[in-house]
Amino acid sequence: MKDCEWCNLSDEDKKYMLFQTEAWEIFLADKQDYIGRCILVCKRHVKSLYDLSAREWMDLKNVIDKLEQGLAAAFGATMFNWSCLMNDFYKSDNPNPHLHLHVRPRYKNPVIMDDKVFLDEEFAHHYNPKKAFKIHEADFQKIYLLLKNHISD
Amino acid sequence: MKDCEWCNLSDEDKKYMLFQTEAWEIFLADKQDYIGRCILVCKRHVKSLYDLSAREWMDLKNVIDKLEQGLAAAFGATMFNWSCLMNDFYKSDNPNPHLHLHVRPRYKNPVIMDDKVFLDEEFAHHYNPKKAFKIHEADFQKIYLLLKNHISD
């Protein structure tokens, strides 16, 4: 769709794409408040889960399976918080939502990368939607490469 | 599974079941912080989306479609927040999670039922996981019946 930013992502926007399937593009999320957090973007401009075709829905299951396995293997994720929210689009007077999902891996144990330790302080509780978190670009790239290397073909 | 509460729901627990399919049971959630909020419980004891069979996954799509249509028709829901979290199970030393999903319908406009007005004050923002909300049993039953009558066969 011409006037949808999500339908017209630039190469720069797609820099941290982890993989793609027939119907989905999967990106490491800019916000790494939960290490390995990803966004799954539907390639077609649909506004809700209802609008997905059976084929897109089955393809989504393959994506979920790859991510749950990859995130467990790469970072030792204990379990996963999945969501499909879309709230931000509705701040507009003329909402033009583009379907996407979020996965936040959750960690019982600390995630250790080189000399850095990342804690999931809210483990076993609802994720904190307003968690303050900063990450160095170098660490972001490490997370991206580690996860990419653990996603099966 | 013998030691899973969710595998052994009583008739009383199932009092507000809206419908069931081959793989899922759908209940009006006890907490109606967002009017029409429902819980979808997998009939089989699986711990994550990864463990769902293709058949259970396709059946889930049918459930989602029925709920998005029913919630829009019954209460005028603008859009839907879907989540699969499972955090509470991990408060235990030996977590035994039973897969379920949540849907929180979201409302741009007030929901009016008889003389009551319900507002989605956070519309277009993340749902409030700690929203304080009380509802009278009579209103809960009205919501249940109205939604049940708007779920297509």
Tab-separated table of C-alpha atoms in Angstrom:
chain	number	residue	atom	x	y	z
A	1	MET	CA	0.000	0.000	0.000
A	2	LYS	CA	1.385	3.319	-1.170
A	3	ASP	CA	0.768	5.380	1.969
A	4	CYS	CA	1.864	2.749	4.498
A	5	GLU	CA	5.375	3.091	5.925
A	6	TRP	CA	5.434	-0.614	6.789
A	7	CYS	CA	4.767	-1.540	3.142
A	8	ASN	CA	7.667	0.654	2.056
A	9	LEU	CA	10.554	-0.145	4.379
A	10	SER	CA	13.925	1.062	3.109
A	11	ASP	CA	17.086	-1.031	2.910
A	12	GLU	CA	18.222	0.854	6.018
A	13	ASP	CA	14.999	-0.128	7.819
A	14	LYS	CA	15.653	-3.732	6.805
A	15	LYS	CA	19.264	-3.730	7.981
A	16	TYR	CA	18.469	-5.994	10.912
A	17	MET	CA	16.165	-8.436	9.148
A	18	LEU	CA	16.838	-11.901	10.548
A	19	PHE	CA	15.006	-13.908	7.921
A	20	GLN	CA	11.970	-13.869	5.711
A	21	THR	CA	9.400	-16.370	4.583
A	22	GLU	CA	6.722	-16.324	1.898
A	23	ALA	CA	4.457	-14.087	4.002
A	24	TRP	CA	6.589	-12.581	6.798
A	25	GLU	CA	9.703	-10.512	7.419
A	26	ILE	CA	11.346	-10.908	10.815
A	27	PHE	CA	13.465	-8.146	12.357
A	28	LEU	CA	15.433	-7.758	15.540
A	29	ALA	CA	13.485	-5.027	17.370
A	30	ASP	CA	15.208	-1.673	17.859
A	31	LYS	CA	14.291	-1.905	21.529
A	32	GLN	CA	16.176	-4.779	23.171
A	33	ASP	CA	14.582	-4.349	26.624
A	34	TYR	CA	14.199	-8.135	26.513
A	35	ILE	CA	17.251	-9.607	24.784
A	36	GLY	CA	16.378	-11.024	21.389
A	37	ARG	CA	13.056	-9.181	21.129
A	38	CYS	CA	11.800	-9.383	17.527
A	39	ILE	CA	9.076	-7.987	15.312
A	40	LEU	CA	7.281	-10.103	12.704
A	41	VAL	CA	5.845	-8.009	9.865
A	42	CYS	CA	3.276	-9.383	7.436
A	43	LYS	CA	4.383	-8.764	3.860
A	44	ARG	CA	0.818	-8.027	2.814
A	45	HIS	CA	-1.023	-4.947	4.086
A	46	VAL	CA	-3.646	-6.484	6.365
A	47	LYS	CA	-5.087	-4.803	9.427
A	48	SER	CA	-5.864	-7.674	11.788
A	49	LEU	CA	-5.378	-11.394	12.376
A	50	TYR	CA	-8.853	-11.931	10.929
A	51	ASP	CA	-7.608	-10.737	7.539
A	52	LEU	CA	-4.758	-13.250	7.283
A	53	SER	CA	-5.177	-16.024	4.733
A	54	ALA	CA	-4.870	-19.664	5.822
A	55	ARG	CA	-1.540	-19.784	4.026
A	56	GLU	CA	-0.183	-16.688	5.811
A	57	TRP	CA	-1.408	-18.090	9.132
A	58	MET	CA	0.331	-21.455	8.573
A	59	ASP	CA	3.479	-19.640	7.522
A	60	LEU	CA	3.320	-17.656	10.772
A	61	LYS	CA	3.448	-20.918	12.740
A	62	ASN	CA	6.717	-21.808	10.980
A	63	VAL	CA	8.118	-18.396	11.898
A	64	ILE	CA	7.083	-18.788	15.543
A	65	ASP	CA	8.677	-22.245	15.690
A	66	LYS	CA	11.958	-20.986	14.219
A	67	LEU	CA	12.055	-18.052	16.637
A	68	GLU	CA	11.222	-20.043	19.782
A	69	GLN	CA	13.948	-22.545	18.894
A	70	GLY	CA	16.457	-19.906	17.827
A	71	LEU	CA	15.960	-17.675	20.867
A	72	ALA	CA	16.290	-20.615	23.243
A	73	ALA	CA	19.461	-21.800	21.498
A	74	ALA	CA	21.083	-18.355	21.150
A	75	PHE	CA	20.334	-16.827	24.550
A	76	GLY	CA	18.807	-19.562	26.699
A	77	ALA	CA	15.321	-18.021	26.669
A	78	THR	CA	13.102	-19.762	29.231
A	79	MET	CA	9.806	-18.871	27.581
A	80	PHE	CA	8.206	-16.320	25.276
A	81	ASN	CA	5.700	-13.487	25.454
A	82	TRP	CA	3.875	-13.146	22.142
A	83	SER	CA	1.629	-10.227	21.309
A	84	CYS	CA	-0.256	-8.654	18.429
A	85	LEU	CA	-1.327	-5.215	19.584
A	86	MET	CA	-1.283	-2.500	16.875
A	87	ASN	CA	-2.290	0.265	19.275
A	88	ASP	CA	0.004	2.985	17.939
A	89	PHE	CA	-1.706	3.044	14.545
A	90	TYR	CA	-4.932	4.116	16.246
A	91	LYS	CA	-3.418	7.379	17.466
A	92	SER	CA	-4.166	8.609	13.942
A	93	ASP	CA	-7.579	9.979	12.932
A	94	ASN	CA	-7.390	7.708	9.902
A	95	PRO	CA	-5.716	4.547	11.163
A	96	ASN	CA	-4.041	2.459	8.489
A	97	PRO	CA	-2.736	-0.475	10.546
A	98	HIS	CA	-0.219	-2.936	9.140
A	99	LEU	CA	-0.263	-6.297	10.896
A	100	HIS	CA	2.768	-7.227	12.962
A	101	LEU	CA	3.545	-9.292	16.035
A	102	HIS	CA	6.045	-8.949	18.855
A	103	VAL	CA	8.002	-11.622	20.673
A	104	ARG	CA	9.738	-10.850	23.929
A	105	PRO	CA	11.897	-13.766	25.108
A	106	ARG	CA	11.872	-14.055	28.897
A	107	TYR	CA	14.751	-15.264	31.034
A	108	LYS	CA	14.843	-17.018	34.360
A	109	ASN	CA	18.635	-16.779	34.299
A	110	PRO	CA	20.912	-13.860	33.413
A	111	VAL	CA	21.956	-13.551	29.767
A	112	ILE	CA	25.732	-13.227	29.633
A	113	MET	CA	27.379	-11.853	26.491
A	114	ASP	CA	31.131	-11.336	26.747
A	115	ASP	CA	31.525	-9.098	29.804
A	116	LYS	CA	27.887	-7.934	29.899
A	117	VAL	CA	25.105	-9.352	32.044
A	118	PHE	CA	21.446	-8.749	31.123
A	119	LEU	CA	18.763	-9.478	33.717
A	120	ASP	CA	15.052	-10.076	33.179
A	121	GLU	CA	14.043	-8.482	36.445
A	122	GLU	CA	10.327	-8.983	35.801
A	123	PHE	CA	10.623	-12.690	34.940
A	124	ALA	CA	7.364	-14.567	35.690
A	125	HIS	CA	5.498	-11.249	35.621
A	126	HIS	CA	3.989	-9.227	32.787
A	127	TYR	CA	6.663	-7.575	30.677
A	128	ASN	CA	7.137	-3.923	31.476
A	129	PRO	CA	5.834	-1.999	28.438
A	130	LYS	CA	7.756	1.083	29.570
A	131	LYS	CA	11.025	-0.576	30.549
A	132	ALA	CA	13.892	1.869	30.314
A	133	PHE	CA	16.742	0.259	28.459
A	134	LYS	CA	19.775	1.363	26.490
A	135	ILE	CA	22.092	-0.840	24.495
A	136	HIS	CA	25.347	-0.096	22.707
A	137	GLU	CA	25.292	-0.520	18.943
A	138	ALA	CA	28.079	-3.115	19.214
A	139	ASP	CA	25.997	-5.237	21.594
A	140	PHE	CA	22.951	-4.856	19.363
A	141	GLN	CA	24.983	-6.196	16.454
A	142	LYS	CA	26.256	-9.105	18.548
A	143	ILE	CA	22.683	-10.039	19.493
A	144	TYR	CA	21.636	-9.815	15.853
A	145	LEU	CA	24.447	-12.021	14.573
A	146	LEU	CA	24.120	-14.565	17.370
A	147	LEU	CA	20.393	-14.921	16.774
A	148	LYS	CA	20.762	-15.006	12.994
A	149	ASN	CA	23.277	-17.840	13.360
A	150	HIS	CA	20.834	-19.818	15.491
A	151	ILE	CA	17.826	-19.537	13.180
A	152	SER	CA	17.479	-22.784	11.284
A	153	ASP	CA	16.984	-22.775	7.517
B	1	MET	CA	-2.470	-33.874	32.650
B	2	LYS	CA	-3.330	-34.942	36.168
B	3	ASP	CA	-1.579	-32.176	38.105
B	4	CYS	CA	-2.616	-29.282	35.858
B	5	GLU	CA	-5.550	-27.168	37.042
B	6	TRP	CA	-6.221	-26.022	33.487
B	7	CYS	CA	-6.634	-29.644	32.329
B	8	ASN	CA	-9.153	-30.241	35.106
B	9	LEU	CA	-11.519	-27.276	35.047
B	10	SER	CA	-14.737	-27.880	36.966
B	11	ASP	CA	-18.252	-27.227	35.654
B	12	GLU	CA	-18.221	-24.100	37.825
B	13	ASP	CA	-14.941	-22.976	36.178
B	14	LYS	CA	-16.577	-23.540	32.787
B	15	LYS	CA	-19.737	-21.600	33.660
B	16	TYR	CA	-18.805	-18.740	31.350
B	17	MET	CA	-17.550	-20.766	28.401
B	18	LEU	CA	-18.633	-18.984	25.220
B	19	PHE	CA	-17.942	-21.791	22.778
B	20	GLN	CA	-15.560	-24.610	22.070
B	21	THR	CA	-13.940	-26.079	19.003
B	22	GLU	CA	-12.006	-29.278	18.370
B	23	ALA	CA	-8.885	-27.897	20.071
B	24	TRP	CA	-9.930	-24.821	22.094
B	25	GLU	CA	-12.293	-23.704	24.839
B	26	ILE	CA	-13.145	-20.009	24.933
B	27	PHE	CA	-14.200	-18.265	28.137
B	28	LEU	CA	-15.248	-14.769	29.055
B	29	ALA	CA	-12.380	-13.622	31.305
B	30	ASP	CA	-13.169	-13.039	34.978
B	31	LYS	CA	-11.509	-9.649	34.631
B	32	GLN	CA	-13.548	-7.407	32.325
B	33	ASP	CA	-11.136	-4.446	32.476
B	34	TYR	CA	-11.632	-4.322	28.701
B	35	ILE	CA	-15.259	-5.224	27.928
B	36	GLY	CA	-15.498	-8.617	26.254
B	37	ARG	CA	-12.017	-9.738	27.279
B	38	CYS	CA	-11.707	-13.491	26.691
B	39	ILE	CA	-9.328	-16.357	27.369
B	40	LEU	CA	-8.686	-19.120	24.824
B	41	VAL	CA	-7.523	-22.352	26.454
B	42	CYS	CA	-5.951	-25.167	24.463
B	43	LYS	CA	-7.695	-28.470	25.230
B	44	ARG	CA	-4.390	-30.324	25.092
B	45	HIS	CA	-1.687	-29.717	27.693
B	46	VAL	CA	1.000	-27.951	25.662
B	47	LYS	CA	3.430	-25.422	27.048
B	48	SER	CA	4.083	-23.065	24.145
B	49	LEU	CA	2.951	-22.091	20.658
B	50	TYR	CA	5.796	-24.224	19.292
B	51	ASP	CA	4.095	-27.356	20.641
B	52	LEU	CA	0.789	-26.782	18.850
B	53	SER	CA	-0.007	-29.138	15.990
B	54	ALA	CA	-0.842	-27.725	12.550
B	55	ARG	CA	-4.446	-28.735	13.149
B	56	GLU	CA	-4.629	-26.946	16.507
B	57	TRP	CA	-3.028	-23.862	14.949
B	58	MET	CA	-5.531	-23.760	12.072
B	59	ASP	CA	-8.366	-24.251	14.544
B	60	LEU	CA	-7.016	-21.274	16.518
B	61	LYS	CA	-7.414	-19.084	13.432
B	62	ASN	CA	-11.096	-20.008	13.265
B	63	VAL	CA	-11.477	-19.086	16.937
B	64	ILE	CA	-9.745	-15.720	16.412
B	65	ASP	CA	-11.963	-14.966	13.416
B	66	LYS	CA	-15.153	-15.771	15.351
B	67	LEU	CA	-14.047	-13.633	18.294
B	68	GLU	CA	-12.956	-10.598	16.246
B	69	GLN	CA	-16.291	-10.673	14.416
B	70	GLY	CA	-18.347	-11.375	17.545
B	71	LEU	CA	-16.672	-8.702	19.683
B	72	ALA	CA	-17.088	-6.086	16.948
B	73	ALA	CA	-20.757	-6.994	16.489
B	74	ALA	CA	-21.612	-7.256	20.202
B	75	PHE	CA	-19.794	-4.234	21.608
B	76	GLY	CA	-18.434	-2.260	18.659
B	77	ALA	CA	-14.806	-3.168	19.349
B	78	THR	CA	-12.499	-1.013	17.226
B	79	MET	CA	-9.565	-3.411	17.262
B	80	PHE	CA	-8.026	-6.202	19.320
B	81	ASN	CA	-4.991	-6.787	21.512
B	82	TRP	CA	-3.946	-10.446	21.342
B	83	SER	CA	-1.370	-11.971	23.638
B	84	CYS	CA	0.090	-15.301	24.657
B	85	LEU	CA	2.135	-14.683	27.781
B	86	MET	CA	2.059	-17.533	30.353
B	87	ASN	CA	4.160	-15.627	32.871
B	88	ASP	CA	2.281	-16.643	36.025
B	89	PHE	CA	3.128	-20.316	35.599
B	90	TYR	CA	6.813	-19.445	35.929
B	91	LYS	CA	6.375	-18.185	39.480
B	92	SER	CA	6.566	-21.878	40.426
B	93	ASP	CA	9.859	-23.713	40.930
B	94	ASN	CA	8.487	-26.441	38.684
B	95	PRO	CA	6.481	-24.601	36.025
B	96	ASN	CA	3.821	-26.674	34.326
B	97	PRO	CA	2.411	-24.156	31.827
B	98	HIS	CA	-0.841	-24.779	29.970
B	99	LEU	CA	-1.119	-22.818	26.754
B	100	HIS	CA	-3.739	-20.072	26.588
B	101	LEU	CA	-4.200	-16.752	24.846
B	102	HIS	CA	-5.851	-13.499	25.833
B	103	VAL	CA	-7.852	-11.096	23.732
B	104	ARG	CA	-8.596	-7.605	24.966
B	105	PRO	CA	-11.000	-5.761	22.657
B	106	ARG	CA	-10.178	-2.059	22.476
B	107	TYR	CA	-12.667	0.752	22.026
B	108	LYS	CA	-12.355	4.136	20.431
B	109	ASN	CA	-15.923	4.904	21.527
B	110	PRO	CA	-17.643	4.297	24.872
B	111	VAL	CA	-19.401	0.959	25.306
B	112	ILE	CA	-22.952	1.610	26.490
B	113	MET	CA	-24.934	-1.186	28.113
B	114	ASP	CA	-28.326	-0.142	29.495
B	115	ASP	CA	-27.483	2.717	31.859
B	116	LYS	CA	-23.758	1.933	32.132
B	117	VAL	CA	-20.937	3.519	30.180
B	118	PHE	CA	-17.556	1.784	29.899
B	119	LEU	CA	-14.575	3.771	28.636
B	120	ASP	CA	-11.308	2.481	27.183
B	121	GLU	CA	-9.263	5.325	28.597
B	122	GLU	CA	-5.988	3.917	27.229
B	123	PHE	CA	-7.282	3.450	23.677
B	124	ALA	CA	-4.427	3.625	21.115
B	125	HIS	CA	-1.964	2.880	23.916
B	126	HIS	CA	-0.752	-0.368	25.459
B	127	TYR	CA	-3.416	-1.975	27.630
B	128	ASN	CA	-2.876	-1.373	31.316
B	129	PRO	CA	-1.918	-4.772	32.795
B	130	LYS	CA	-2.806	-3.497	36.271
B	131	LYS	CA	-6.022	-1.681	35.429
B	132	ALA	CA	-8.265	-1.492	38.481
B	133	PHE	CA	-11.742	-2.556	37.507
B	134	LYS	CA	-14.848	-3.885	39.221
B	135	ILE	CA	-17.973	-5.142	37.557
B	136	HIS	CA	-21.306	-6.231	38.979
B	137	GLU	CA	-22.223	-9.872	38.464
B	138	ALA	CA	-25.376	-8.796	36.606
B	139	ASP	CA	-23.314	-6.762	34.113
B	140	PHE	CA	-20.860	-9.632	33.718
B	141	GLN	CA	-23.743	-11.924	32.806
B	142	LYS	CA	-25.107	-9.364	30.336
B	143	ILE	CA	-21.719	-9.162	28.623
B	144	TYR	CA	-21.509	-12.954	28.504
B	145	LEU	CA	-24.962	-13.415	26.966
B	146	LEU	CA	-24.549	-10.561	24.503
B	147	LEU	CA	-21.237	-11.918	23.267
B	148	LYS	CA	-22.460	-15.525	23.172
B	149	ASN	CA	-25.383	-14.396	21.003
B	150	HIS	CA	-23.004	-12.697	18.588
B	151	ILE	CA	-20.640	-15.614	18.094
B	152	SER	CA	-21.438	-17.278	14.810
B	153	ASP	CA	-21.831	-21.072	14.596
